[in-house]
Short mmCIF file of C-alpha atoms in Angstrom, two decimals:
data_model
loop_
_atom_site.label_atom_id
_atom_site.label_comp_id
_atom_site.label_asym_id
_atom_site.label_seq_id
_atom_site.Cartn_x
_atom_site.Cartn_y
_atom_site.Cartn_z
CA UNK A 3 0.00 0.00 0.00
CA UNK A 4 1.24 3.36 -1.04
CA UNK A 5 2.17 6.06 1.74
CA UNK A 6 -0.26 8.66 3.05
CA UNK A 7 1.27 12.21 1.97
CA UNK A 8 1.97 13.83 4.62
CA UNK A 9 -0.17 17.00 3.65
CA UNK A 10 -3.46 14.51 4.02
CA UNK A 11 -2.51 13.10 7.31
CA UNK A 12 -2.24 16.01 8.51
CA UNK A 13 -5.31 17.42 7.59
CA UNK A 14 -6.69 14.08 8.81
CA UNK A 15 -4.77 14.83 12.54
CA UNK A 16 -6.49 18.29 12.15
CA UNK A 17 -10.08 16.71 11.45
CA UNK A 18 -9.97 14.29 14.21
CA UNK A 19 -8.75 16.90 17.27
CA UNK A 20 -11.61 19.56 15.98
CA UNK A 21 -14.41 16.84 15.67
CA UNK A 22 -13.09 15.47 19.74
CA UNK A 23 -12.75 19.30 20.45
CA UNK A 24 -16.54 19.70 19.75
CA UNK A 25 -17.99 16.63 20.97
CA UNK A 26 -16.42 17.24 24.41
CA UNK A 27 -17.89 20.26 24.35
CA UNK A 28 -21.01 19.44 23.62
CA UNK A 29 -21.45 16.57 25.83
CA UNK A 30 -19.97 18.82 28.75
CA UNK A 31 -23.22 20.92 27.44
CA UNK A 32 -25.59 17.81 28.12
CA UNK A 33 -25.62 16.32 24.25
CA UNK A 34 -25.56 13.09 23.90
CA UNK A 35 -22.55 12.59 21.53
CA UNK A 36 -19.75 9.97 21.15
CA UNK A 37 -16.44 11.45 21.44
CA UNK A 38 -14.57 10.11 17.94
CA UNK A 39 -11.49 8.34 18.38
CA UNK A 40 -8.28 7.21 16.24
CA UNK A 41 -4.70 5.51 17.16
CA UNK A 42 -2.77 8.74 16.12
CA UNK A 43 -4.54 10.73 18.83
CA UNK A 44 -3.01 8.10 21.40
CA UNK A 45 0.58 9.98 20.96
CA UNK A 46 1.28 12.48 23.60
CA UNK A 47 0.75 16.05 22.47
CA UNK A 48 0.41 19.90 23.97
CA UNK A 49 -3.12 21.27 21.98
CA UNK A 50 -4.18 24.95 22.78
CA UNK A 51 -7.91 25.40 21.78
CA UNK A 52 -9.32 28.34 21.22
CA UNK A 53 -13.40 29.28 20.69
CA UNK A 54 -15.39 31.90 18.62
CA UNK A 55 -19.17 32.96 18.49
CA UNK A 56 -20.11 35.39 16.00
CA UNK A 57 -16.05 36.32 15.30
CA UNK A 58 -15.58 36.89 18.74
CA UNK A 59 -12.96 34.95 20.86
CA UNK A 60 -14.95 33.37 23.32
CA UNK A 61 -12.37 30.99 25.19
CA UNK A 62 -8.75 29.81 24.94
CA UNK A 63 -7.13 27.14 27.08
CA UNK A 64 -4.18 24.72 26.47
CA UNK A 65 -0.87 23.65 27.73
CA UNK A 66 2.43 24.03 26.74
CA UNK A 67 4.25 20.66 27.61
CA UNK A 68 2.86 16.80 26.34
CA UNK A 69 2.10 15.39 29.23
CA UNK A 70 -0.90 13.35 27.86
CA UNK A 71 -2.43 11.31 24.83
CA UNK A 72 -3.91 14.12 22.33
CA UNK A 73 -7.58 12.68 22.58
CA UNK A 74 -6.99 13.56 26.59
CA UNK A 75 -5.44 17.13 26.04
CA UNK A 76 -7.77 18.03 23.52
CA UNK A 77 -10.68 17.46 24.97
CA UNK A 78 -9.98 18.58 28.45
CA UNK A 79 -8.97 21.87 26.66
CA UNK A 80 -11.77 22.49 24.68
CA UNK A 81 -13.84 21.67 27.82
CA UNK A 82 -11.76 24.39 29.69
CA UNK A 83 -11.84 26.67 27.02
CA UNK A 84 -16.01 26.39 26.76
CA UNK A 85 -16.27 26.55 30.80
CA UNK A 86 -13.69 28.16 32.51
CA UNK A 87 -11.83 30.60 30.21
CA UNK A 88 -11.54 33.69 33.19
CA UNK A 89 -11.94 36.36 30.83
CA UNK A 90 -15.09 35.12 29.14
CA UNK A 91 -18.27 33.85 29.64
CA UNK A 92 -19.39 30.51 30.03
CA UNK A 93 -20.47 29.02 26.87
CA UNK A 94 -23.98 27.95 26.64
CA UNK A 95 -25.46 25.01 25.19
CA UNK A 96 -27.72 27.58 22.56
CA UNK A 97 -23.93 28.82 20.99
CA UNK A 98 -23.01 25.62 19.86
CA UNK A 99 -24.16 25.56 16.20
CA UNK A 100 -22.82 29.15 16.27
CA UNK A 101 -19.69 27.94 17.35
CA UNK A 102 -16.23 27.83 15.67
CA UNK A 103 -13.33 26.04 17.47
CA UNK A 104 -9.71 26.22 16.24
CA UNK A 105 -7.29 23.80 17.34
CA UNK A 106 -2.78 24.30 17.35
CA UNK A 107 -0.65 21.65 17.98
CA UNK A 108 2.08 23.03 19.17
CA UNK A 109 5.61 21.81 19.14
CA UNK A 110 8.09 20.97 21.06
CA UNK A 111 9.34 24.59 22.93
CA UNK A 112 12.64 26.07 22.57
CA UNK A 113 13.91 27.78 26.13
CA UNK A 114 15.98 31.43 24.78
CA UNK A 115 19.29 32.97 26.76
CA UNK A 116 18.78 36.37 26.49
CA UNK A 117 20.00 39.61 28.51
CA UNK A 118 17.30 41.90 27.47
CA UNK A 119 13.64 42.72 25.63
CA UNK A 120 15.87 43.69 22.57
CA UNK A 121 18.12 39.97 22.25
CA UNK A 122 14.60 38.25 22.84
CA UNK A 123 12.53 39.74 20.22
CA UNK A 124 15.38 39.58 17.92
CA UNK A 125 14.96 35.45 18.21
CA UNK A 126 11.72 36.03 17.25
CA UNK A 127 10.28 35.87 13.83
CA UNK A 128 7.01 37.41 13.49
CA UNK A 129 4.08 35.19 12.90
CA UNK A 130 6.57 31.76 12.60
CA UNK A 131 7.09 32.11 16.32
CA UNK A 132 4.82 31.43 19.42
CA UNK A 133 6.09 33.32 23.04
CA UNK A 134 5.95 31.32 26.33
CA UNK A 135 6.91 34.25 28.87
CA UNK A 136 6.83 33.15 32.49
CA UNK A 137 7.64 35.33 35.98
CA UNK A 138 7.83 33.67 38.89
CA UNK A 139 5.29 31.27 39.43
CA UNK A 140 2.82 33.00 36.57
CA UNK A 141 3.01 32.61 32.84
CA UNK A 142 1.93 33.46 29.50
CA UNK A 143 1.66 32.67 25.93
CA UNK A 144 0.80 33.99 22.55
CA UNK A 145 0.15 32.12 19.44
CA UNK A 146 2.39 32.93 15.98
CA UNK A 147 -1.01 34.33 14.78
CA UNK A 148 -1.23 36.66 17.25
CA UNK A 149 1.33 38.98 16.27
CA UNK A 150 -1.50 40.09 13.91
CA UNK A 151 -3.14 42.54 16.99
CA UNK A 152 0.26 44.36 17.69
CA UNK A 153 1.89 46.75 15.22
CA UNK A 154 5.41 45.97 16.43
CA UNK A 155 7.22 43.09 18.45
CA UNK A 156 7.81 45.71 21.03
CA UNK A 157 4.05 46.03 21.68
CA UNK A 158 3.56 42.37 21.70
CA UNK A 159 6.13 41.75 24.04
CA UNK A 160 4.86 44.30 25.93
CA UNK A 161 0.75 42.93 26.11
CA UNK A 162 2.10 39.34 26.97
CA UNK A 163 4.08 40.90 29.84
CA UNK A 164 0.66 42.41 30.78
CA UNK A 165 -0.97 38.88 30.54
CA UNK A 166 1.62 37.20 32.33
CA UNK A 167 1.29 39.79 35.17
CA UNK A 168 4.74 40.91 34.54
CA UNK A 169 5.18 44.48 35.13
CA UNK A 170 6.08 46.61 32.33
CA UNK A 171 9.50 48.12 32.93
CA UNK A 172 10.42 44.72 34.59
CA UNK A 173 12.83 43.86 31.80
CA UNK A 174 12.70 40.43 30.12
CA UNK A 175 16.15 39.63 31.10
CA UNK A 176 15.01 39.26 34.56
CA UNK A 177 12.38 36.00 32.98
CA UNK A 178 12.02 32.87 31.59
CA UNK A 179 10.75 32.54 27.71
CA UNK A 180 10.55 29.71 25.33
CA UNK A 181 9.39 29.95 21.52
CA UNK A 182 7.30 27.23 19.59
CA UNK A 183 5.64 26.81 16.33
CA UNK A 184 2.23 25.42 15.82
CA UNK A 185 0.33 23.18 13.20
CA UNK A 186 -3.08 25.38 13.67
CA UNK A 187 -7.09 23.69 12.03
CA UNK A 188 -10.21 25.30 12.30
CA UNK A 189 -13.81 24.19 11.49
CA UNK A 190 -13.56 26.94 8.09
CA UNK A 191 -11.04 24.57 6.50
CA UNK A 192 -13.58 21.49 6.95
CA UNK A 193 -16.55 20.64 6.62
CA UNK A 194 -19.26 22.59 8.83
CA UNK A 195 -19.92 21.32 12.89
CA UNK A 196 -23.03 19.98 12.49
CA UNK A 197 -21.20 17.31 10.63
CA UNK A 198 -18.89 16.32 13.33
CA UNK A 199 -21.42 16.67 16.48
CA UNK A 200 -22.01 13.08 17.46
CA UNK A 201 -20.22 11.35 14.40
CA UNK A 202 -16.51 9.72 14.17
CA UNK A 203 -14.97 11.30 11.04
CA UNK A 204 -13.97 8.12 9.78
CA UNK A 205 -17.13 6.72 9.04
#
């Protein structure tokens, strides 16, 4: 038997976590639904799922180390994400068809040396690169995509600072940080939810 490209296992990968992503949350929303399943979610991964309604970021939870099977992490993320995000509201069980769930598997992270803001940022390529920042016993992370909000790596070193509860002038030589780059699916480059809730994809 010829070999899968790698291009179409990966969009199968990408398939499988967003179908698990939204049954978990739906049955965490009191829908019946079986949670779809596959050997190559059995490998240990780190997911980060985040959730929209309407365009509107409605949830993002995730962890940066593999520490558990990908059907696990995924799930238990999405479920986070939908439930316990502490900036947002509580997803409720009416949202789901309006729903939109994106899903990054990110890789394995890459701790930096570096003395000051200026040596970190300049190991940093815009976009490619993912920022773990941590102080103390807090941390923080932003996705490659989110360089798109911030007009300059100064500013978005600055806002994850902010969201690690860093202090502003602390400088960055005084932390920890760690880059990563991320395999990233959402529900627009498949097939719509209502095609996922309840089913295994490989039917």
């Amino acid at each position: 038997m010829p070999a899968v490209p790698a291009t179409e296992r990966d969009e199968s990968l990408g398939a499988l976590l967003l179908a698990r992503a939204r049954a978990a949350i739906g049955r965490a929303l009191g829908r019946a639904v079986e949670l779809p399943d596959d050997p190559a979610l059995a490998v240990r991964g780190a997911t980060l799922v985040a959730l929209s309604v309407d365009g509107k970021l409605r949830g993002r939870a995730g962890g940066a180390r593999p520490v558990r099977a990908l059907r696990d992490d995924v799930a238990a993320n999405a479920v986070a994400a939908a439930l316990h995000a502490p900036d947002s509201v509580p997803l409720a069980a009416a949202e789901l068809d309006a729903l939109r769930i994106e899903v990054a598997l990110l890789s394995e992270i890459e701790f930096l040396d570096f003395a000051d803001d200026a040596a970190l940022l300049a190991q940093l390529t815009p976009f490619e690169h993912g920022l773990m920042l941590f102080g103390g016993c807090r941390g923080a992370s932003f996705l490659p995509g989110d360089w798109r909000h911030f007009p300059d790596p100064g500013r978005f070193l600055a806002a994850l600072k902010a969201r690690a509860g860093v202090a502003a002038e602390r400088p960055a030589g005084a932390l920890m940080a760690a880059r990563y780059r991320v395999r990233t699916w959402s529900e627009s480059m498949h097939v719509q939810p209502r095609e996922y809730a309840g089913a295994d994809p490989r039917a």
